[in-house]
Short mmCIF file of N, CA and C in Angstrom, two decimals:
data_model
loop_
_atom_site.label_atom_id
_atom_site.label_comp_id
_atom_site.label_asym_id
_atom_site.label_seq_id
_atom_site.Cartn_x
_atom_site.Cartn_y
_atom_site.Cartn_z
N MET Q 1040 1.20 -0.77 0.38
CA MET Q 1040 -0.17 -0.64 -0.21
C MET Q 1040 0.88 1.38 -0.14
N TYR Q 1041 0.65 2.20 -0.91
CA TYR Q 1041 1.40 3.28 -0.86
C TYR Q 1041 0.08 4.65 -0.16
N ALA Q 1042 0.82 5.10 0.10
CA ALA Q 1042 0.40 7.05 1.27
C ALA Q 1042 -0.59 7.09 0.03
N HIS Q 1043 0.07 7.28 -1.17
CA HIS Q 1043 -0.98 8.85 -2.17
C HIS Q 1043 -2.39 7.46 -2.19
N ASP Q 1044 -2.83 5.70 -2.17
CA ASP Q 1044 -3.95 5.41 -1.28
C ASP Q 1044 -4.57 5.58 -0.53
N LEU Q 1045 -4.05 6.26 0.44
CA LEU Q 1045 -4.97 6.22 2.00
C LEU Q 1045 -5.68 7.29 1.65
N ARG Q 1046 -6.64 6.99 2.26
CA ARG Q 1046 -8.11 8.26 1.96
C ARG Q 1046 -8.31 8.19 3.43
N PHE Q 1047 -8.76 9.44 4.42
CA PHE Q 1047 -9.07 10.01 5.28
C PHE Q 1047 -10.77 10.64 5.26
N ASN Q 1048 -11.80 10.17 5.76
CA ASN Q 1048 -13.02 11.37 5.68
C ASN Q 1048 -12.46 11.99 7.21
N ILE Q 1049 -12.12 12.84 7.08
CA ILE Q 1049 -12.23 14.49 8.16
C ILE Q 1049 -14.02 14.91 9.09
N PHE Q 1050 -14.33 15.01 9.31
CA PHE Q 1050 -15.73 15.45 9.93
C PHE Q 1050 -14.98 17.02 10.87
N PHE Q 1051 -16.00 17.68 10.80
CA PHE Q 1051 -15.88 18.75 11.53
C PHE Q 1051 -16.47 19.77 12.16
N PHE Q 1052 -17.10 21.03 12.26
CA PHE Q 1052 -17.54 21.55 13.25
C PHE Q 1052 -17.06 22.92 13.20
N ARG Q 1053 -17.74 23.34 12.82
CA ARG Q 1053 -17.37 25.53 13.80
C ARG Q 1053 -17.84 25.01 15.17
N VAL Q 1054 -16.93 26.14 15.97
CA VAL Q 1054 -17.21 26.11 17.85
C VAL Q 1054 -17.79 27.86 17.82
N PRO Q 1055 -17.77 27.94 18.10
CA PRO Q 1055 -17.84 29.90 18.17
C PRO Q 1055 -16.80 30.42 19.12
N CYS Q 1056 -16.44 30.93 19.42
CA CYS Q 1056 -15.59 31.60 20.09
C CYS Q 1056 -16.33 31.93 20.92
N ARG Q 1057 -15.63 32.37 22.41
CA ARG Q 1057 -16.08 32.50 23.44
C ARG Q 1057 -14.65 33.77 24.51
N LYS Q 1058 -14.49 35.36 24.29
CA LYS Q 1058 -13.61 36.16 23.84
C LYS Q 1058 -14.00 36.16 25.59
N GLN Q 1059 -13.09 37.13 26.13
CA GLN Q 1059 -13.58 37.83 27.09
C GLN Q 1059 -13.05 39.17 27.12
N GLY Q 1060 -14.12 40.21 27.14
CA GLY Q 1060 -13.52 41.75 27.02
C GLY Q 1060 -14.27 41.98 25.91
N GLY Q 1061 -13.88 43.15 25.00
CA GLY Q 1061 -14.18 43.86 23.72
C GLY Q 1061 -13.71 43.24 22.09
N ILE Q 1062 -14.18 43.79 21.13
CA ILE Q 1062 -12.74 43.87 19.77
C ILE Q 1062 -12.23 44.86 20.53
N ARG Q 1063 -11.06 44.21 20.11
CA ARG Q 1063 -9.81 45.45 19.95
C ARG Q 1063 -9.60 45.94 19.27
N PHE Q 1064 -9.89 47.21 18.28
CA PHE Q 1064 -9.51 47.75 17.11
C PHE Q 1064 -8.15 48.82 17.32
N THR Q 1065 -6.72 48.38 17.03
CA THR Q 1065 -4.99 48.67 16.40
C THR Q 1065 -5.28 49.10 15.97
N ILE Q 1066 -5.14 50.73 15.66
CA ILE Q 1066 -4.92 52.29 15.43
C ILE Q 1066 -3.54 52.51 14.37
N THR Q 1067 -3.02 51.82 13.46
CA THR Q 1067 -2.05 52.38 12.55
C THR Q 1067 -2.13 53.39 11.30
N GLY Q 1068 -0.87 53.27 11.15
CA GLY Q 1068 -1.13 54.40 9.88
C GLY Q 1068 -0.09 55.39 9.52
N PHE Q 1069 -1.31 56.48 8.73
CA PHE Q 1069 -0.09 57.59 8.56
C PHE Q 1069 -1.11 58.38 8.86
N ARG Q 1070 -0.93 60.15 7.91
CA ARG Q 1070 -1.44 60.98 8.61
C ARG Q 1070 -3.12 60.84 7.59
N TYR Q 1071 -2.18 60.18 5.80
CA TYR Q 1071 -3.29 59.76 4.68
C TYR Q 1071 -4.53 58.89 4.95
N TYR Q 1072 -3.30 57.78 5.32
CA TYR Q 1072 -4.58 56.27 5.64
C TYR Q 1072 -4.32 55.82 6.92
N ASN Q 1073 -5.63 55.00 7.30
CA ASN Q 1073 -5.66 54.25 8.77
C ASN Q 1073 -5.65 52.90 8.12
N LEU Q 1074 -4.40 52.50 9.25
CA LEU Q 1074 -5.19 50.69 9.16
C LEU Q 1074 -5.60 50.77 10.34
N VAL Q 1075 -6.41 49.74 10.26
CA VAL Q 1075 -7.14 49.50 11.47
C VAL Q 1075 -7.09 47.47 11.84
N LEU Q 1076 -5.91 47.28 12.86
CA LEU Q 1076 -6.32 45.27 13.12
C LEU Q 1076 -7.01 45.36 14.68
N ILE Q 1077 -8.38 44.37 13.94
CA ILE Q 1077 -9.64 43.63 14.60
C ILE Q 1077 -9.13 43.00 14.88
N THR Q 1078 -8.81 43.03 16.47
CA THR Q 1078 -8.56 41.47 17.18
C THR Q 1078 -10.15 41.32 18.76
N ASN Q 1079 -9.94 39.94 19.22
CA ASN Q 1079 -10.76 38.76 20.20
C ASN Q 1079 -12.09 39.43 19.68
N VAL Q 1080 -11.80 39.03 18.42
CA VAL Q 1080 -13.26 38.50 18.04
C VAL Q 1080 -13.74 37.56 18.34
N ALA Q 1081 -14.97 37.07 19.82
CA ALA Q 1081 -16.04 36.25 19.80
C ALA Q 1081 -16.84 35.96 18.47
N GLY Q 1082 -17.31 34.92 18.97
CA GLY Q 1082 -18.83 34.16 17.86
C GLY Q 1082 -17.74 33.23 17.09
N ALA Q 1083 -18.49 33.85 15.87
CA ALA Q 1083 -17.89 33.41 14.18
C ALA Q 1083 -15.78 33.40 14.39
N GLY Q 1084 -15.18 34.05 14.46
CA GLY Q 1084 -13.99 34.72 15.21
C GLY Q 1084 -12.82 35.18 13.69
N ASP Q 1085 -14.43 35.38 12.77
CA ASP Q 1085 -13.15 35.85 11.92
C ASP Q 1085 -14.60 37.08 11.19
N ILE Q 1086 -13.44 38.66 10.83
CA ILE Q 1086 -14.40 39.52 9.96
C ILE Q 1086 -14.50 39.79 8.66
N THR Q 1087 -15.48 39.61 8.30
CA THR Q 1087 -15.67 39.96 6.57
C THR Q 1087 -16.93 40.65 6.44
N GLN Q 1088 -16.60 41.59 7.61
CA GLN Q 1088 -16.31 43.13 6.82
C GLN Q 1088 -16.36 44.26 7.77
N ALA Q 1089 -15.91 45.56 7.50
CA ALA Q 1089 -16.27 46.18 8.78
C ALA Q 1089 -16.44 48.16 7.89
N TRP Q 1090 -16.39 48.87 8.68
CA TRP Q 1090 -16.44 50.36 8.58
C TRP Q 1090 -16.38 51.12 10.24
N VAL Q 1091 -16.12 52.31 9.00
CA VAL Q 1091 -15.41 53.13 10.21
C VAL Q 1091 -16.85 54.39 10.14
N LYS Q 1092 -16.72 55.29 11.23
CA LYS Q 1092 -17.18 56.29 10.96
C LYS Q 1092 -16.69 57.48 12.13
N GLY Q 1093 -16.26 58.50 11.32
CA GLY Q 1093 -15.65 59.32 12.46
C GLY Q 1093 -16.59 60.20 12.21
N SER Q 1094 -16.72 61.12 13.15
CA SER Q 1094 -17.56 62.45 14.03
C SER Q 1094 -17.68 63.04 12.48
N ASN Q 1095 -16.84 63.77 12.15
CA ASN Q 1095 -17.75 64.93 11.46
C ASN Q 1095 -17.83 63.59 9.56
N THR Q 1096 -18.04 62.62 9.32
CA THR Q 1096 -18.23 62.02 8.16
C THR Q 1096 -19.23 61.15 8.31
N ASP Q 1097 -19.67 60.27 6.91
CA ASP Q 1097 -20.81 59.25 7.36
C ASP Q 1097 -19.92 57.52 7.43
N TRP Q 1098 -21.03 56.70 7.25
CA TRP Q 1098 -20.07 55.53 7.67
C TRP Q 1098 -19.46 54.94 6.66
N MET Q 1099 -17.89 54.75 6.36
CA MET Q 1099 -17.11 54.06 4.92
C MET Q 1099 -16.55 53.45 5.78
N SER Q 1100 -17.02 51.90 4.30
CA SER Q 1100 -16.02 51.19 4.08
C SER Q 1100 -14.38 50.56 4.69
N LEU Q 1101 -14.42 49.32 5.53
CA LEU Q 1101 -12.76 49.86 4.91
C LEU Q 1101 -12.37 48.26 4.69
N LYS Q 1102 -11.70 48.63 3.63
CA LYS Q 1102 -10.79 47.56 2.48
C LYS Q 1102 -9.99 45.94 3.35
N ARG Q 1103 -10.14 45.07 3.30
CA ARG Q 1103 -9.02 44.39 4.05
C ARG Q 1103 -7.07 44.65 2.60
N ASN Q 1104 -6.58 44.85 4.16
CA ASN Q 1104 -5.19 45.14 4.06
C ASN Q 1104 -4.10 44.00 3.62
N TRP Q 1105 -4.40 43.20 4.59
CA TRP Q 1105 -3.77 42.14 5.01
C TRP Q 1105 -4.16 41.34 6.17
N GLY Q 1106 -4.83 39.97 5.89
CA GLY Q 1106 -5.24 39.20 7.67
C GLY Q 1106 -6.02 39.99 8.37
N GLN Q 1107 -6.31 40.53 9.10
CA GLN Q 1107 -7.62 40.76 9.73
C GLN Q 1107 -6.96 42.74 10.25
N LYS Q 1108 -5.91 42.92 9.32
CA LYS Q 1108 -5.49 44.44 8.87
C LYS Q 1108 -6.99 44.79 7.96
N TRP Q 1109 -7.25 46.27 8.36
CA TRP Q 1109 -8.63 47.13 7.32
C TRP Q 1109 -8.02 48.06 7.77
N GLN Q 1110 -7.49 49.09 6.02
CA GLN Q 1110 -7.52 50.38 5.73
C GLN Q 1110 -8.73 51.48 5.68
N SER Q 1111 -8.41 52.38 5.63
CA SER Q 1111 -9.82 53.74 5.45
C SER Q 1111 -8.40 54.39 4.78
N ASP Q 1112 -8.52 54.84 2.94
CA ASP Q 1112 -6.99 56.07 2.83
C ASP Q 1112 -8.37 57.66 2.99
N LYS Q 1113 -8.78 57.65 4.25
CA LYS Q 1113 -9.81 59.24 4.35
C LYS Q 1113 -8.55 59.17 5.81
N VAL Q 1114 -8.83 60.83 5.40
CA VAL Q 1114 -8.14 60.98 6.55
C VAL Q 1114 -8.99 61.48 7.98
N LEU Q 1115 -8.73 60.90 8.76
CA LEU Q 1115 -9.84 61.13 10.23
C LEU Q 1115 -9.17 61.36 11.68
N ILE Q 1116 -7.44 62.07 11.14
CA ILE Q 1116 -7.41 61.93 12.00
C ILE Q 1116 -8.51 63.75 12.68
N GLY Q 1117 -7.95 63.02 13.83
CA GLY Q 1117 -8.98 64.42 15.03
C GLY Q 1117 -10.05 64.15 15.08
N GLN Q 1118 -10.89 63.47 15.06
CA GLN Q 1118 -12.14 62.98 14.70
C GLN Q 1118 -12.58 61.74 15.80
N SER Q 1119 -13.41 62.07 16.16
CA SER Q 1119 -13.62 60.56 17.08
C SER Q 1119 -14.19 59.55 16.44
N LEU Q 1120 -13.70 57.97 16.72
CA LEU Q 1120 -14.40 56.90 15.73
C LEU Q 1120 -15.66 55.98 16.26
N LEU Q 1121 -16.10 55.84 15.41
CA LEU Q 1121 -17.11 54.88 15.46
C LEU Q 1121 -16.25 53.25 14.17
N PHE Q 1122 -17.28 51.82 14.51
CA PHE Q 1122 -16.46 51.37 14.66
C PHE Q 1122 -17.32 49.63 13.73
N LYS Q 1123 -18.02 49.28 12.93
CA LYS Q 1123 -20.01 48.06 12.67
C LYS Q 1123 -18.71 47.28 12.32
N VAL Q 1124 -18.75 46.04 12.83
CA VAL Q 1124 -17.80 44.69 11.79
C VAL Q 1124 -19.28 43.47 11.87
N THR Q 1125 -19.25 43.52 10.78
CA THR Q 1125 -19.73 41.70 10.46
C THR Q 1125 -18.68 40.90 10.50
N ALA Q 1126 -18.91 39.36 10.96
CA ALA Q 1126 -18.48 38.51 11.20
C ALA Q 1126 -19.28 37.31 10.42
N SER Q 1127 -18.26 36.52 10.13
CA SER Q 1127 -18.92 35.52 9.25
C SER Q 1127 -19.92 34.59 8.95
N ASP Q 1128 -20.19 34.63 10.38
CA ASP Q 1128 -21.30 34.63 10.43
C ASP Q 1128 -22.83 35.13 9.88
N GLY Q 1129 -22.74 36.79 9.61
CA GLY Q 1129 -23.61 37.38 9.12
C GLY Q 1129 -24.32 38.48 10.18
N ARG Q 1130 -23.78 37.78 11.26
CA ARG Q 1130 -24.22 38.96 12.94
C ARG Q 1130 -23.24 40.30 13.45
N THR Q 1131 -23.98 41.10 13.22
CA THR Q 1131 -22.91 42.81 13.05
C THR Q 1131 -23.18 43.17 14.63
N SER Q 1132 -21.90 43.47 14.98
CA SER Q 1132 -21.07 44.64 15.92
C SER Q 1132 -21.33 45.69 15.57
N ILE Q 1133 -21.79 46.88 16.74
CA ILE Q 1133 -21.51 48.41 16.10
C ILE Q 1133 -20.92 48.81 17.76
N SER Q 1134 -19.48 49.19 17.76
CA SER Q 1134 -18.84 49.21 18.82
C SER Q 1134 -18.89 51.90 18.73
N GLU Q 1135 -19.49 52.11 19.23
CA GLU Q 1135 -19.55 53.48 18.96
C GLU Q 1135 -18.96 54.25 20.60
N ASN Q 1136 -18.48 55.93 19.37
CA ASN Q 1136 -17.80 56.63 20.00
C ASN Q 1136 -16.67 55.45 21.65
N ILE Q 1137 -15.97 54.94 20.95
CA ILE Q 1137 -14.49 54.40 21.24
C ILE Q 1137 -13.14 54.56 21.04
N VAL Q 1138 -13.15 55.21 19.96
CA VAL Q 1138 -11.71 55.90 19.77
C VAL Q 1138 -11.87 57.67 20.12
N PRO Q 1139 -11.31 58.18 21.00
CA PRO Q 1139 -11.01 59.58 20.87
C PRO Q 1139 -11.07 60.24 19.92
N SER Q 1140 -10.64 61.63 19.82
CA SER Q 1140 -10.74 62.56 18.76
C SER Q 1140 -8.56 62.86 19.27
N ASN Q 1141 -8.37 63.15 20.08
CA ASN Q 1141 -7.26 62.92 20.38
C ASN Q 1141 -6.00 61.65 20.24
N CYS Q 1142 -6.98 60.53 19.89
CA CYS Q 1142 -5.80 59.74 19.16
C CYS Q 1142 -4.56 59.69 19.52
N GLN Q 1143 -4.06 58.25 19.12
CA GLN Q 1143 -2.61 58.21 18.32
C GLN Q 1143 -1.86 56.83 17.72
N PHE Q 1144 -1.81 56.69 16.97
CA PHE Q 1144 -2.00 55.73 16.18
C PHE Q 1144 -0.45 55.08 17.27
N GLY Q 1145 -0.40 53.88 16.55
CA GLY Q 1145 -0.60 51.95 17.90
C GLY Q 1145 -1.50 52.30 18.93
N GLN Q 1146 -2.48 52.89 19.57
CA GLN Q 1146 -3.08 52.80 20.73
C GLN Q 1146 -3.98 51.57 19.91
N THR Q 1147 -4.65 50.65 21.24
CA THR Q 1147 -5.61 49.95 20.83
C THR Q 1147 -6.81 50.25 21.50
N PHE Q 1148 -7.60 49.78 21.58
CA PHE Q 1148 -9.13 50.59 22.01
C PHE Q 1148 -10.08 48.79 22.08
N SER Q 1149 -10.97 49.10 22.74
CA SER Q 1149 -11.96 47.33 22.75
C SER Q 1149 -13.44 48.29 22.34
N GLY Q 1150 -13.83 47.46 22.21
CA GLY Q 1150 -15.70 47.72 21.68
C GLY Q 1150 -15.99 46.24 21.93
N ASN Q 1151 -17.25 46.78 21.62
CA ASN Q 1151 -18.41 45.38 22.12
C ASN Q 1151 -18.15 43.58 21.14
N ASN Q 1152 -18.29 43.22 21.38
CA ASN Q 1152 -18.08 42.46 21.09
C ASN Q 1152 -19.81 41.25 20.69
N PHE Q 1153 -19.62 39.96 19.66
CA PHE Q 1153 -20.47 39.84 19.75
C PHE Q 1153 -21.44 39.05 20.71
#
């Protein structure tokens, strides 16, 4: 018998993630763009869509940059920020007023979890 003759049936199912605390949003980037690393996601455990709303803007969709880093190409410096995220199971969470207008790049903020 050769290795290529072996077959395995693998059964799996997703188990909801339980996390302590809220979803974490780490803000990095530069003056002309923002990168947001989204971590500590409960429920399905992965984000499929993300939006940001500044105190002077409407909701804007973020585009996935790499992994769970999401990017905005708008200048949001000096605005307090809200985030909305949708997980792969379709549930949506809104984290309101978690980022103050005087935030600095490199800071992490905690919002509502699923």
